[in-house]
């Protein structure tokens, strides 16, 4: 009962987040993400849904731990490395950007570090973390929640890139021409 309630809550949150991203893609002049203005309330709007989605994913994985017949070598040999590598990439880039810019504040165009290889290494790393947890936990509801989270993570750059082009002009266009969106 608790698992299905949590799954429903998580899927609703993922759907609302995805809807706000799709709105931002369709109507960029009235976008939600990235925010038009960064205020003291912006971190709440960005980080509460983000950490809630990850928290729900983790809980669903713990509650359904090992319910799917996935071999241990795969669970631990693939799941743990994806989680560890993903976290190293995400948090090293957050350290370079700072939490405000990672959460939508204006800053500088970052093309160094992992951004030399991907325009969105934090999203790629987040996807690796989610996939790693899905494999490691081998929990059915974590698979469903993880798939929803991955959809959100794939969609987000499509709302950010027009904003980046607006902010950085030809500098972003030249960067986008030489570095792929994901990998």
CSV table of C-alpha atoms in Angstrom, one decimal:
chain,number,residue,atom,x,y,z
A,1,UNK,CA,0.0,0.0,0.0
A,2,UNK,CA,2.7,2.5,1.0
A,3,UNK,CA,4.8,1.6,-2.1
A,4,UNK,CA,1.9,2.2,-4.5
A,5,UNK,CA,1.1,5.5,-2.8
A,6,UNK,CA,4.7,6.6,-3.0
A,7,UNK,CA,4.9,5.5,-6.6
A,8,UNK,CA,1.8,7.5,-7.4
A,9,UNK,CA,3.2,10.6,-5.7
A,10,UNK,CA,6.5,10.2,-7.5
A,11,UNK,CA,5.0,9.7,-10.9
A,12,UNK,CA,2.7,12.7,-10.3
A,13,UNK,CA,5.7,14.8,-9.4
A,14,UNK,CA,7.7,13.6,-12.4
A,15,UNK,CA,4.7,14.3,-14.6
A,16,UNK,CA,4.4,17.9,-13.2
A,17,UNK,CA,8.1,18.4,-13.7
A,18,UNK,CA,8.0,17.1,-17.3
A,19,UNK,CA,4.9,19.2,-18.0
A,20,UNK,CA,6.7,22.4,-16.8
A,21,UNK,CA,9.7,21.5,-19.0
A,22,UNK,CA,7.5,20.8,-22.0
A,23,UNK,CA,5.7,24.1,-21.4
A,24,UNK,CA,9.1,25.8,-21.3
A,25,UNK,CA,10.0,24.2,-24.7
A,26,UNK,CA,6.7,25.1,-26.3
A,27,UNK,CA,6.4,28.6,-24.9
A,28,UNK,CA,9.9,29.8,-24.2
A,29,UNK,CA,8.9,33.5,-23.6
A,30,UNK,CA,6.8,32.2,-20.6
A,31,UNK,CA,9.2,29.4,-19.6
A,32,UNK,CA,9.3,27.8,-16.2
A,33,UNK,CA,12.8,26.2,-16.6
A,34,UNK,CA,15.3,27.7,-16.6
A,35,UNK,CA,13.7,30.4,-14.5
A,36,UNK,CA,13.3,33.9,-16.0
A,37,UNK,CA,14.4,35.4,-12.7
A,38,UNK,CA,16.4,33.7,-10.0
A,39,UNK,CA,15.0,34.6,-6.6
A,40,UNK,CA,15.4,33.4,-3.1
A,41,UNK,CA,12.5,31.0,-3.7
A,42,UNK,CA,14.0,29.5,-6.9
A,43,UNK,CA,16.1,26.9,-5.0
A,44,UNK,CA,13.0,25.6,-3.3
A,45,UNK,CA,11.2,25.2,-6.7
A,46,UNK,CA,14.3,23.4,-8.2
A,47,UNK,CA,15.7,21.3,-5.4
A,48,UNK,CA,12.6,20.1,-3.6
A,49,UNK,CA,11.2,18.3,-6.6
A,50,UNK,CA,14.6,17.0,-7.6
A,51,UNK,CA,15.5,15.6,-4.2
A,52,UNK,CA,11.9,14.3,-3.7
A,53,UNK,CA,12.1,12.3,-7.0
A,54,UNK,CA,15.5,10.8,-6.1
A,55,UNK,CA,14.3,10.1,-2.5
A,56,UNK,CA,11.1,8.3,-3.8
A,57,UNK,CA,13.2,6.3,-6.2
A,58,UNK,CA,15.6,5.3,-3.4
A,59,UNK,CA,12.7,4.3,-1.1
A,60,UNK,CA,11.0,2.3,-3.8
A,61,UNK,CA,14.2,0.5,-4.5
A,62,UNK,CA,14.8,-0.3,-0.8
A,63,UNK,CA,11.2,-1.6,-0.3
A,64,UNK,CA,11.4,-3.8,-3.4
A,65,UNK,CA,15.0,-4.7,-3.0
A,66,UNK,CA,15.9,-7.8,-5.2
A,67,UNK,CA,12.3,-8.6,-6.2
A,68,UNK,CA,13.3,-9.0,-9.8
A,69,UNK,CA,15.5,-11.9,-10.8
A,70,UNK,CA,18.7,-10.0,-11.8
A,71,UNK,CA,22.0,-11.8,-11.2
A,72,UNK,CA,24.1,-10.4,-8.4
A,73,UNK,CA,27.1,-9.8,-10.6
A,74,UNK,CA,25.0,-7.6,-12.8
A,75,UNK,CA,23.3,-5.8,-9.9
A,76,UNK,CA,26.6,-5.0,-8.1
A,77,UNK,CA,29.0,-5.0,-11.1
A,78,UNK,CA,27.0,-2.5,-13.1
A,79,UNK,CA,24.7,-0.8,-10.6
A,80,UNK,CA,27.3,0.4,-8.1
A,81,UNK,CA,29.8,1.7,-10.6
A,82,UNK,CA,27.1,3.7,-12.4
A,83,UNK,CA,26.0,5.2,-9.1
A,84,UNK,CA,29.5,6.0,-8.0
A,85,UNK,CA,30.7,7.5,-11.3
A,86,UNK,CA,27.5,9.4,-11.7
A,87,UNK,CA,27.9,11.0,-8.3
A,88,UNK,CA,31.5,11.9,-8.9
A,89,UNK,CA,30.6,13.7,-12.2
A,90,UNK,CA,27.5,15.4,-10.8
A,91,UNK,CA,29.1,16.7,-7.6
A,92,UNK,CA,32.4,17.7,-9.2
A,93,UNK,CA,30.5,19.8,-11.7
A,94,UNK,CA,28.2,21.3,-9.0
A,95,UNK,CA,31.4,22.3,-7.2
A,96,UNK,CA,32.7,24.1,-10.3
A,97,UNK,CA,29.3,25.8,-11.1
A,98,UNK,CA,28.1,26.4,-7.6
A,99,UNK,CA,24.6,25.4,-6.4
A,100,UNK,CA,22.8,28.6,-7.6
A,101,UNK,CA,24.0,28.3,-11.2
A,102,UNK,CA,23.3,24.5,-11.2
A,103,UNK,CA,19.8,25.5,-10.1
A,104,UNK,CA,19.1,28.0,-12.8
A,105,UNK,CA,20.9,31.2,-11.8
A,106,UNK,CA,22.8,33.1,-14.5
A,107,UNK,CA,26.5,32.6,-14.6
A,108,UNK,CA,29.2,31.8,-17.1
A,109,UNK,CA,29.1,29.3,-20.0
A,110,UNK,CA,31.0,26.3,-18.8
A,111,UNK,CA,32.9,24.4,-21.5
A,112,UNK,CA,35.7,22.9,-19.4
A,113,UNK,CA,35.7,19.8,-17.3
A,114,UNK,CA,33.2,17.2,-18.3
A,115,UNK,CA,31.5,19.9,-20.4
A,116,UNK,CA,34.3,19.3,-23.0
A,117,UNK,CA,32.6,16.0,-23.8
A,118,UNK,CA,28.9,16.6,-23.3
A,119,UNK,CA,26.8,19.8,-23.1
A,120,UNK,CA,24.8,18.1,-20.3
A,121,UNK,CA,27.2,15.9,-18.3
A,122,UNK,CA,25.2,16.5,-15.1
A,123,UNK,CA,22.0,15.1,-16.7
A,124,UNK,CA,24.0,12.2,-18.2
A,125,UNK,CA,25.5,11.5,-14.8
A,126,UNK,CA,22.0,11.7,-13.1
A,127,UNK,CA,20.7,9.2,-15.7
A,128,UNK,CA,23.6,6.9,-14.9
A,129,UNK,CA,22.8,7.2,-11.2
A,130,UNK,CA,19.1,6.4,-11.8
A,131,UNK,CA,19.9,3.4,-14.1
A,132,UNK,CA,22.5,2.2,-11.6
A,133,UNK,CA,19.9,2.3,-8.8
A,134,UNK,CA,17.3,0.6,-11.0
A,135,UNK,CA,19.8,-2.3,-11.7
A,136,UNK,CA,21.2,-2.5,-8.1
A,137,UNK,CA,17.8,-2.5,-6.4
A,138,UNK,CA,16.2,-4.7,-8.9
A,139,UNK,CA,12.8,-3.4,-7.6
A,140,UNK,CA,9.8,-3.3,-10.0
A,141,UNK,CA,8.5,0.1,-8.7
A,142,UNK,CA,12.0,1.6,-8.9
A,143,UNK,CA,12.0,0.7,-12.6
A,144,UNK,CA,8.8,2.5,-13.2
A,145,UNK,CA,9.9,5.5,-11.1
A,146,UNK,CA,13.3,5.5,-12.7
A,147,UNK,CA,11.9,5.5,-16.2
A,148,UNK,CA,9.8,8.6,-15.4
A,149,UNK,CA,12.9,10.3,-13.9
A,150,UNK,CA,14.9,9.5,-17.0
A,151,UNK,CA,12.2,11.1,-19.2
A,152,UNK,CA,12.5,14.3,-17.2
A,153,UNK,CA,16.3,14.3,-17.3
A,154,UNK,CA,16.3,13.8,-21.1
A,155,UNK,CA,13.8,16.6,-21.7
A,156,UNK,CA,15.4,19.2,-19.5
A,157,UNK,CA,18.2,20.2,-21.9
A,158,UNK,CA,15.7,21.0,-24.6
A,159,UNK,CA,14.3,23.8,-22.5
A,160,UNK,CA,17.7,25.0,-21.3
A,161,UNK,CA,19.5,25.3,-24.7
A,162,UNK,CA,17.3,28.1,-26.2
A,163,UNK,CA,18.0,30.1,-22.9
A,164,UNK,CA,21.7,29.3,-23.2
A,165,UNK,CA,21.7,30.5,-26.8
A,166,UNK,CA,19.9,33.7,-25.7
A,167,UNK,CA,22.4,34.3,-22.9
A,168,UNK,CA,25.6,33.4,-24.6
A,169,UNK,CA,24.8,33.9,-28.4
A,170,UNK,CA,27.6,32.8,-30.8
A,171,UNK,CA,29.7,31.5,-28.0
A,172,UNK,CA,27.1,28.9,-27.1
A,173,UNK,CA,26.4,28.2,-30.8
A,174,UNK,CA,30.1,27.5,-31.5
A,175,UNK,CA,30.2,25.2,-28.4
A,176,UNK,CA,27.0,23.4,-29.4
A,177,UNK,CA,28.4,22.8,-32.9
A,178,UNK,CA,31.5,21.0,-31.5
A,179,UNK,CA,30.1,19.2,-28.4
A,180,UNK,CA,27.1,16.8,-28.5
A,181,UNK,CA,24.1,17.3,-26.3
A,182,UNK,CA,24.4,14.1,-24.3
A,183,UNK,CA,27.4,11.8,-25.3
